[in-house]
Amino acid sequence: MPKKIAAPPPETQPSPRPFAYRNRLLHCDGADLTSLAAEHGTPLYVYSAQQISHRFQLFAEAFASRPHTICYAVKANSSLAILRLLAKQRAGFDIVSGGELERVRKAHKPALKKVVFSGVGKQIWEIDAALNADILLFNVESEAELHLLAARAEACNKVAPFALRVNPDVFAETHPYISTGLSEHKFGIDIKAARAIYRSAKKTKWLDPAGVSVHIGSQIRKVDPFAAALTRVTSLIADLRKDGHNIRYVDAGGGLGVDYGATAFDPAKQVAKYAAALTKSLGEESAHLLLEPGRFIIAQAGALLTRVLYVKKNGTKTFIITDAGMNDLIRPALYHAHHEIIPIKQPTGKSTLTADIVGPVCESGDFFARDRTLPPVKPNDLVLLLDAGAYGMSQTSNYNSRPRPAEILIDGDITKLIRRRETMRDLLAPELL
Ligand SMILES: Cc1ncc(COP(=O)(O)O)c(C=O)c1O
Ligand SMILES: N[C@@H](CCCC[NH3+])C(=O)O
């Protein structure tokens, strides 16, 4: 049952991070994290609905001057409750699998009409499900996929609206694992080859060349790479119009980064800069703009609450071992990503401790921070890993047979359990002896 909590003090503008000390204890909006941990256990993901909505609105306001749809990237955080929250604000969705399609259907069926389907490995059952759901746009990533889409559209008696996801060969200035817009990457179709492929698509009545799409990577902090990519796309659209195609959509993808450090960050300014750069690249182009932000909407609205199990010394090194591990938040292990880690009780003194903060998983890569200086913590203390709302829960696994964490959404004065903690029964259910 959702629970009422004391109303938070009124705020005119939510801060970029909804996690703050009140009476020396960390809160998420009005909810006291110590009480949440006592009731729901740890590790525990906690999200602020107010912050999610605020980020979505920032995006919408930044692009208010032109027709657009914000198709939230489901992979960033695919919680049904969060998808529903965004759908109610008129979000569309960027999906990359049949599973994500089902999530949108379950969260808010009418939003299926605002789904764009990306991904290099779409399978027949996924294409059929999306055709039968009458989604907005297939973002096609290869010529072979386009042929399959035409065949499946005919089999399902549907005309498939598609965009080629073009690879603009633009350097995204981000971690190599999450950069996607160079010709050496598996994503998209060489922009130079695109015009001929659109032309060939005209030969079948089962394909509707409705748009062009691009996505150059994730956690991109400068706006220039987005602008460079979209300028190339805009010029391609002009050529496609000359060829007689009725291009109605330009999909600029996602990728706008956030600040994972402790520095002051102004998301409103960041998204305004991004919108200005995209708008400039589009020039006179009037196609309906699709945007696919994930991280910018959800990263800083969420955090991972974990309890210290042990503090140990090995030689000169100190290790803080938490009950969350790399299976609960893999970003540091995968990309050496930085997450701020703060104690649940506001420190009173100035003393510090330098340590590796690590999980219980049997891998040396199971760390959240290395040689991090933080206020001293002891076993049983709670600490919070900030900015874990995006690619946190959605990248969890059961490695080491560890059940996945529970998730809580703080929505105004209501605290909702939106996913219960997994049990041993859940873990073993699919297995056969
Ligand atoms: C096709 C596509 N769209 C949107 C996104 C969302 O990216 P981000 O969360 O960085 O906004 C991704 C992830 O990189 C993606 O692959
Ligand atoms: N999973 C990555 C982002 C990849 C985005 C998906 N294309 C992260 O945690 O930052």
Coordinates of C-alpha atoms and ligand atoms in Angstrom, one line a residue:
M1 CA 0.0 0.0 0.0
P2 CA 1.3 3.5 -0.8
K3 CA 2.2 5.3 2.4
K4 CA 1.7 9.0 3.3
I5 CA 4.7 10.9 4.5
A6 CA 5.1 14.3 5.9
A7 CA 4.8 16.9 3.1
P8 CA 8.1 18.3 2.1
P9 CA 8.6 22.1 2.4
P10 CA 7.3 23.9 -0.7
E11 CA 10.0 24.4 -3.3
T12 CA 9.7 26.7 -6.3
Q13 CA 12.4 24.9 -8.3
P14 CA 13.5 21.4 -7.5
S15 CA 17.3 21.2 -7.1
P16 CA 19.2 19.1 -9.7
R17 CA 19.4 16.4 -7.0
P18 CA 16.4 15.6 -4.8
F19 CA 18.5 14.0 -2.1
A20 CA 19.4 16.4 0.7
Y21 CA 20.0 16.5 4.5
R22 CA 17.1 17.5 6.7
N23 CA 17.7 17.5 10.4
R24 CA 21.1 15.9 9.6
L25 CA 19.5 12.9 7.9
L26 CA 19.3 12.3 4.2
H27 CA 15.9 12.6 2.6
C28 CA 14.5 12.1 -0.8
D29 CA 12.1 15.0 -1.1
G30 CA 10.1 14.5 2.1
A31 CA 11.0 10.9 2.7
D32 CA 13.5 9.9 5.4
L33 CA 15.9 7.3 3.9
T34 CA 16.8 5.8 7.2
S35 CA 13.1 4.8 7.8
L36 CA 12.9 3.5 4.2
A37 CA 15.9 1.3 4.8
A38 CA 14.4 0.0 8.0
E39 CA 11.1 -0.8 6.3
H40 CA 12.3 -2.1 3.0
G41 CA 15.9 -3.3 3.6
T42 CA 18.9 -2.6 1.4
P43 CA 20.2 -2.3 -1.3
L44 CA 17.3 -0.1 -2.2
Y45 CA 16.7 2.1 -5.3
V46 CA 14.9 5.4 -4.4
Y47 CA 13.5 7.8 -7.0
S48 CA 11.8 11.2 -6.8
A49 CA 8.7 11.5 -9.0
Q50 CA 8.9 15.2 -8.7
Q51 CA 12.4 15.3 -10.2
I52 CA 11.5 13.0 -13.0
S53 CA 8.6 15.2 -14.0
H54 CA 10.7 18.3 -13.6
R55 CA 13.4 17.0 -16.0
F56 CA 10.8 15.9 -18.5
Q57 CA 9.2 19.4 -18.3
L58 CA 12.6 21.0 -18.8
F59 CA 13.0 19.1 -22.0
A60 CA 9.5 20.0 -23.2
E61 CA 10.0 23.7 -22.4
A62 CA 13.3 23.8 -24.2
F63 CA 11.8 22.5 -27.4
A64 CA 8.4 24.3 -27.0
S65 CA 9.0 26.4 -30.1
R66 CA 8.7 23.5 -32.5
P67 CA 6.4 20.4 -32.9
H68 CA 8.2 17.6 -31.0
T69 CA 7.6 14.3 -29.1
I70 CA 9.9 13.3 -26.3
C71 CA 10.3 9.5 -26.6
Y72 CA 11.9 8.6 -23.3
A73 CA 14.6 5.8 -23.7
V74 CA 13.1 2.9 -21.8
K75 CA 16.4 1.2 -21.4
A76 CA 17.6 3.9 -19.0
N77 CA 15.1 2.8 -16.4
S78 CA 12.3 0.6 -17.4
S79 CA 10.2 0.5 -14.2
L80 CA 6.5 0.3 -15.1
A81 CA 5.6 2.9 -12.6
I82 CA 8.2 5.4 -14.0
L83 CA 7.0 4.7 -17.6
R84 CA 3.4 5.4 -16.5
L85 CA 4.5 8.6 -14.7
L86 CA 6.1 9.8 -18.0
A87 CA 3.3 8.6 -20.2
K88 CA 0.9 10.7 -18.2
Q89 CA 3.0 13.7 -19.1
R90 CA 2.5 12.7 -22.7
A91 CA 5.9 11.1 -23.3
G92 CA 6.4 8.7 -26.2
F93 CA 9.0 5.9 -25.8
D94 CA 12.2 4.8 -27.5
I95 CA 12.4 1.0 -27.3
V96 CA 15.0 -1.6 -28.3
S97 CA 13.2 -4.9 -27.8
G98 CA 9.9 -6.7 -27.7
G99 CA 10.3 -6.8 -23.9
E100 CA 10.4 -3.0 -23.8
L101 CA 7.3 -2.9 -26.1
E102 CA 5.5 -5.0 -23.6
R103 CA 6.5 -2.7 -20.8
V104 CA 5.0 0.3 -22.6
R105 CA 1.8 -1.7 -23.3
K106 CA 1.5 -2.6 -19.7
A107 CA 2.4 0.9 -18.3
H108 CA 0.1 2.9 -20.6
K109 CA -1.3 1.3 -23.7
P110 CA -2.2 4.5 -25.6
A111 CA 1.5 5.4 -25.6
L112 CA 2.2 2.5 -28.1
K113 CA 1.2 5.0 -30.8
K114 CA 4.2 7.1 -29.7
V115 CA 6.8 4.4 -29.8
V116 CA 10.0 4.4 -31.9
F117 CA 11.8 1.1 -32.2
S118 CA 15.6 1.2 -32.4
G119 CA 18.2 -1.6 -32.2
V120 CA 20.5 -3.5 -34.6
G121 CA 19.1 -7.0 -34.0
K122 CA 15.3 -6.8 -34.2
Q123 CA 13.8 -10.3 -34.5
I124 CA 10.7 -11.4 -36.4
W125 CA 8.5 -11.7 -33.3
E126 CA 9.5 -8.3 -32.2
I127 CA 8.9 -6.7 -35.5
D128 CA 5.5 -8.4 -35.8
A129 CA 4.5 -7.3 -32.2
A130 CA 5.5 -3.7 -33.1
L131 CA 3.6 -3.7 -36.4
N132 CA 0.5 -5.0 -34.7
A133 CA 0.8 -2.4 -32.0
D134 CA 0.8 0.3 -34.7
I135 CA 3.9 2.0 -33.4
L136 CA 5.0 5.4 -34.7
L137 CA 8.3 4.6 -36.3
F138 CA 10.8 1.8 -36.9
N139 CA 14.4 3.0 -36.7
V140 CA 16.0 0.6 -39.2
E141 CA 19.7 -0.1 -38.7
S142 CA 20.6 -2.1 -41.8
E143 CA 19.5 -2.9 -45.3
A144 CA 18.8 -6.5 -44.4
E145 CA 16.5 -5.3 -41.6
L146 CA 14.6 -3.1 -44.0
H147 CA 14.0 -6.1 -46.3
L148 CA 12.8 -8.2 -43.3
L149 CA 10.5 -5.3 -42.2
A150 CA 8.9 -5.1 -45.7
A151 CA 8.3 -8.8 -45.6
R152 CA 6.8 -8.8 -42.1
A153 CA 4.7 -5.8 -42.9
E154 CA 3.2 -7.6 -45.9
A155 CA 2.6 -10.7 -43.8
C156 CA 0.9 -8.6 -41.1
N157 CA -1.0 -6.5 -43.7
K158 CA 0.4 -3.3 -42.3
V159 CA 2.4 -0.5 -43.9
A160 CA 5.6 0.0 -41.9
P161 CA 6.6 3.6 -41.2
F162 CA 10.3 3.7 -41.0
A163 CA 13.4 5.9 -40.6
L164 CA 16.9 4.8 -41.4
R165 CA 19.1 5.3 -38.4
V166 CA 22.0 6.9 -40.1
N167 CA 25.6 6.7 -38.9
P168 CA 26.9 10.2 -39.4
D169 CA 30.5 9.4 -38.5
V170 CA 30.7 12.0 -35.8
F171 CA 32.9 11.6 -32.7
A172 CA 30.7 11.9 -29.6
E173 CA 33.5 12.7 -27.1
T174 CA 32.3 10.1 -24.5
H175 CA 33.4 6.7 -23.1
P176 CA 34.2 4.4 -26.1
Y177 CA 31.6 1.8 -24.8
I178 CA 28.8 4.2 -25.1
S179 CA 29.8 6.1 -28.3
T180 CA 27.7 4.9 -31.3
G181 CA 28.1 7.5 -34.1
L182 CA 31.4 6.6 -35.8
S183 CA 31.6 4.4 -38.9
E184 CA 33.5 1.8 -36.9
H185 CA 30.5 1.2 -34.6
K186 CA 27.8 -1.4 -35.3
F187 CA 25.0 1.2 -35.2
G188 CA 23.1 2.7 -38.0
I189 CA 23.6 2.9 -41.8
D190 CA 26.4 4.8 -43.5
I191 CA 24.8 8.2 -44.2
K192 CA 26.3 8.2 -47.7
A193 CA 24.5 5.0 -48.6
A194 CA 21.1 6.1 -47.1
R195 CA 19.7 8.0 -50.1
A196 CA 19.9 4.9 -52.4
I197 CA 18.3 2.7 -49.8
Y198 CA 15.3 5.1 -49.4
R199 CA 15.0 5.1 -53.1
S200 CA 14.9 1.2 -53.2
A201 CA 12.2 1.3 -50.4
K202 CA 9.9 3.1 -52.7
K203 CA 9.5 -0.1 -54.8
T204 CA 7.3 -1.8 -52.1
K205 CA 4.0 -0.5 -50.9
W206 CA 4.6 -2.1 -47.5
L207 CA 7.2 0.5 -46.5
D208 CA 6.5 4.1 -45.7
P209 CA 9.8 6.2 -45.6
A210 CA 8.5 8.5 -42.9
G211 CA 11.7 9.9 -41.3
V212 CA 15.4 9.9 -40.6
S213 CA 17.0 9.1 -37.3
V214 CA 20.4 9.5 -35.7
H215 CA 21.9 8.7 -32.2
I216 CA 25.6 9.2 -31.6
G217 CA 26.0 7.9 -28.1
S218 CA 25.4 8.6 -24.4
Q219 CA 26.6 10.8 -21.6
I220 CA 27.7 13.5 -24.1
R221 CA 28.4 16.8 -22.3
K222 CA 29.2 19.1 -25.3
V223 CA 26.5 20.0 -27.7
D224 CA 28.7 20.3 -30.8
P225 CA 28.7 16.6 -31.8
F226 CA 24.9 16.6 -31.6
A227 CA 24.8 19.7 -33.9
A228 CA 27.3 18.2 -36.3
A229 CA 25.3 15.0 -36.6
L230 CA 21.9 16.7 -37.1
T231 CA 23.3 19.1 -39.7
R232 CA 24.2 16.0 -41.8
V233 CA 20.8 14.5 -41.2
T234 CA 19.1 17.8 -42.2
S235 CA 21.0 17.9 -45.5
L236 CA 20.0 14.2 -46.1
I237 CA 16.3 15.1 -45.5
A238 CA 16.6 17.9 -48.1
D239 CA 17.9 15.3 -50.6
L240 CA 15.2 12.9 -49.8
R241 CA 12.5 15.5 -50.3
K242 CA 14.0 16.2 -53.7
D243 CA 13.6 12.4 -54.4
G244 CA 9.9 12.7 -53.6
H245 CA 9.9 11.1 -50.2
N246 CA 7.3 12.4 -47.7
I247 CA 9.6 12.7 -44.7
R248 CA 7.6 13.8 -41.6
Y249 CA 9.9 12.9 -38.7
V250 CA 13.5 13.8 -37.8
D251 CA 14.6 11.7 -34.8
A252 CA 17.6 13.3 -33.0
G253 CA 18.1 10.4 -30.6
G254 CA 19.2 10.8 -27.0
G255 CA 22.6 11.1 -25.3
L256 CA 22.5 14.4 -23.4
G257 CA 24.8 13.9 -20.4
V258 CA 24.5 14.9 -16.8
D259 CA 27.1 15.8 -14.1
Y260 CA 28.1 12.9 -12.0
G261 CA 30.5 15.0 -10.0
A262 CA 29.9 17.1 -6.9
T263 CA 30.0 20.3 -8.9
A264 CA 27.0 22.6 -9.3
F265 CA 25.1 21.7 -12.4
D266 CA 22.2 23.5 -14.1
P267 CA 20.1 21.1 -16.1
A268 CA 17.9 23.9 -17.3
K269 CA 20.8 25.6 -18.9
Q270 CA 22.2 22.4 -20.3
V271 CA 19.0 21.4 -22.1
A272 CA 18.5 25.0 -23.3
K273 CA 21.9 24.9 -24.9
Y274 CA 21.2 21.5 -26.4
A275 CA 17.8 22.7 -27.8
A276 CA 19.4 25.8 -29.3
A277 CA 22.1 23.7 -31.0
L278 CA 19.6 21.2 -32.5
T279 CA 17.3 24.0 -33.6
K280 CA 20.1 25.8 -35.4
S281 CA 21.1 22.6 -37.2
L282 CA 17.6 22.0 -38.3
G283 CA 17.3 25.5 -39.8
E284 CA 14.2 25.7 -41.9
E285 CA 13.5 21.9 -41.7
S286 CA 10.0 21.6 -40.4
A287 CA 9.7 17.8 -39.8
H288 CA 8.2 16.8 -36.4
L289 CA 11.2 16.4 -34.1
L290 CA 11.6 13.2 -32.1
L291 CA 13.9 13.2 -29.1
E292 CA 15.1 10.1 -27.1
P293 CA 16.5 11.2 -23.8
G294 CA 17.0 8.6 -21.1
R295 CA 19.8 9.6 -18.7
F296 CA 19.0 13.3 -18.6
I297 CA 15.4 12.5 -17.4
I298 CA 16.1 9.9 -14.8
A299 CA 19.8 9.7 -13.7
Q300 CA 19.7 12.3 -11.0
A301 CA 16.2 11.5 -9.9
G302 CA 17.4 8.2 -8.4
A303 CA 20.0 6.9 -5.9
L304 CA 21.0 3.5 -4.5
L305 CA 20.9 3.1 -0.8
T306 CA 23.2 0.5 0.7
R307 CA 24.4 -0.6 4.1
V308 CA 28.1 -1.0 5.1
L309 CA 28.7 -4.6 6.1
Y310 CA 32.4 -4.5 7.0
V311 CA 35.4 -2.1 7.0
K312 CA 38.6 -3.9 6.6
K313 CA 42.3 -3.2 6.0
N314 CA 44.6 -5.1 3.6
G315 CA 48.1 -3.8 4.0
T316 CA 47.9 -0.1 3.4
K317 CA 44.4 -0.1 1.8
T318 CA 41.1 0.3 3.5
F319 CA 38.0 -1.4 2.0
I320 CA 34.4 -0.4 2.8
I321 CA 32.3 -3.4 1.9
T322 CA 28.6 -2.7 1.2
D323 CA 25.6 -4.9 0.8
A324 CA 25.2 -3.6 -2.8
G325 CA 27.5 -5.0 -5.4
M326 CA 28.3 -4.6 -9.1
N327 CA 25.2 -6.7 -9.9
D328 CA 23.1 -3.9 -8.4
L329 CA 25.0 -1.0 -10.1
I330 CA 27.4 -2.0 -12.8
R331 CA 28.4 1.5 -14.1
P332 CA 31.6 1.9 -12.1
A333 CA 32.8 -1.6 -13.1
L334 CA 31.8 -1.2 -16.7
Y335 CA 32.9 2.3 -17.5
H336 CA 34.9 3.4 -14.4
A337 CA 31.9 5.7 -14.0
H338 CA 32.0 8.1 -11.0
H339 CA 29.1 8.2 -8.5
E340 CA 29.2 10.4 -5.5
I341 CA 28.8 8.4 -2.3
I342 CA 27.5 10.2 0.9
P343 CA 26.7 9.0 4.4
I344 CA 23.1 9.0 5.4
K345 CA 23.9 10.9 8.6
Q346 CA 25.3 14.3 7.9
P347 CA 28.9 14.4 9.2
T348 CA 29.5 16.8 12.1
G349 CA 33.3 16.8 12.2
K350 CA 35.9 17.2 9.5
S351 CA 37.6 13.9 9.8
T352 CA 37.8 11.7 6.7
L353 CA 38.7 8.2 5.5
T354 CA 40.2 7.2 2.2
A355 CA 39.0 3.8 1.0
D356 CA 37.8 1.6 -1.8
I357 CA 34.0 1.2 -1.6
V358 CA 33.3 -2.3 -2.9
G359 CA 30.6 -4.9 -3.1
P360 CA 30.4 -8.5 -1.9
V361 CA 30.6 -10.0 -5.4
C362 CA 33.6 -12.3 -6.2
E363 CA 35.2 -10.0 -8.7
S364 CA 38.0 -7.5 -8.2
G365 CA 36.0 -5.3 -10.6
D366 CA 33.2 -5.2 -8.0
F367 CA 33.9 -1.6 -6.8
F368 CA 31.9 1.6 -6.6
A369 CA 34.9 3.9 -6.0
R370 CA 38.6 3.6 -5.6
D371 CA 40.7 5.6 -3.2
R372 CA 37.7 7.8 -2.4
T373 CA 37.9 10.2 0.5
L374 CA 34.7 10.4 2.5
P375 CA 33.5 10.9 6.1
P376 CA 34.4 7.9 8.3
V377 CA 31.8 5.1 8.2
K378 CA 31.4 2.0 10.2
P379 CA 29.6 -1.3 9.8
N380 CA 25.8 -0.9 9.8
D381 CA 25.9 2.7 8.6
L382 CA 23.9 3.6 5.5
V383 CA 25.5 5.3 2.5
L384 CA 23.9 6.6 -0.7
L385 CA 25.2 6.3 -4.2
L386 CA 24.0 9.3 -6.1
D387 CA 22.8 9.7 -9.7
A388 CA 22.0 6.1 -10.0
G389 CA 18.5 6.5 -11.6
A390 CA 19.7 5.8 -15.1
Y391 CA 21.3 2.5 -16.2
G392 CA 21.3 1.4 -12.6
M393 CA 18.3 -0.9 -12.0
S394 CA 17.9 -1.6 -15.7
Q395 CA 21.4 -3.1 -15.8
T396 CA 21.1 -5.2 -12.7
S397 CA 21.7 -9.0 -12.8
N398 CA 21.5 -11.9 -10.5
Y399 CA 25.2 -12.6 -10.7
N400 CA 26.4 -14.6 -7.6
S401 CA 22.7 -15.6 -7.2
R402 CA 22.0 -12.3 -5.6
P403 CA 18.3 -11.1 -5.6
R404 CA 17.7 -7.7 -7.3
P405 CA 17.0 -4.7 -5.1
A406 CA 13.6 -3.3 -4.3
E407 CA 12.6 0.1 -5.7
I408 CA 10.7 3.0 -4.1
L409 CA 9.1 6.0 -5.8
I410 CA 8.6 9.1 -3.7
D411 CA 5.6 10.9 -5.2
G412 CA 4.8 14.1 -3.4
D413 CA 3.7 13.0 0.1
I414 CA 3.3 9.4 -0.9
T415 CA 6.0 6.7 -0.8
K416 CA 5.3 3.8 -3.1
L417 CA 7.0 0.4 -3.3
I418 CA 7.2 0.1 -7.2
R419 CA 9.2 -3.2 -7.2
R420 CA 9.5 -5.6 -4.4
R421 CA 12.8 -7.1 -3.5
E422 CA 13.4 -10.4 -5.4
T423 CA 13.2 -13.6 -3.3
M424 CA 15.1 -16.9 -3.6
R425 CA 11.9 -18.3 -5.0
D426 CA 12.0 -15.7 -7.9
L427 CA 15.6 -16.6 -8.6
L428 CA 15.0 -20.3 -8.8
A429 CA 11.6 -20.2 -10.5
P430 CA 12.7 -20.7 -14.2
E431 CA 15.1 -23.6 -13.4
L432 CA 14.3 -27.2 -14.0
L433 CA 15.8 -30.2 -12.3
Ligands
LIG1 C1 18.9 4.6 -29.9 C2 19.0 5.2 -28.5 N1 18.2 6.2 -28.2 C3 18.3 6.8 -27.0 C4 19.3 6.4 -26.0 C5 19.3 7.1 -24.7 O1 20.5 7.7 -24.5 P1 20.7 8.6 -23.2 O2 20.2 7.8 -22.0 O3 22.1 8.9 -23.1 O4 19.9 9.8 -23.4 C6 20.1 5.4 -26.4 C7 21.2 5.0 -25.5 O5 22.4 5.4 -25.7 C8 20.0 4.7 -27.6 O6 20.8 3.7 -27.9
LIG2 N1 24.6 1.9 -20.0 C1 25.3 3.1 -20.2 C2 24.7 3.9 -21.3 C3 24.5 3.2 -22.6 C4 23.4 3.7 -23.3 C5 22.7 2.8 -24.2 N2 23.0 2.9 -25.5 C6 25.5 3.8 -19.0 O1 25.3 3.3 -17.9 O2 26.0 4.9 -18.9

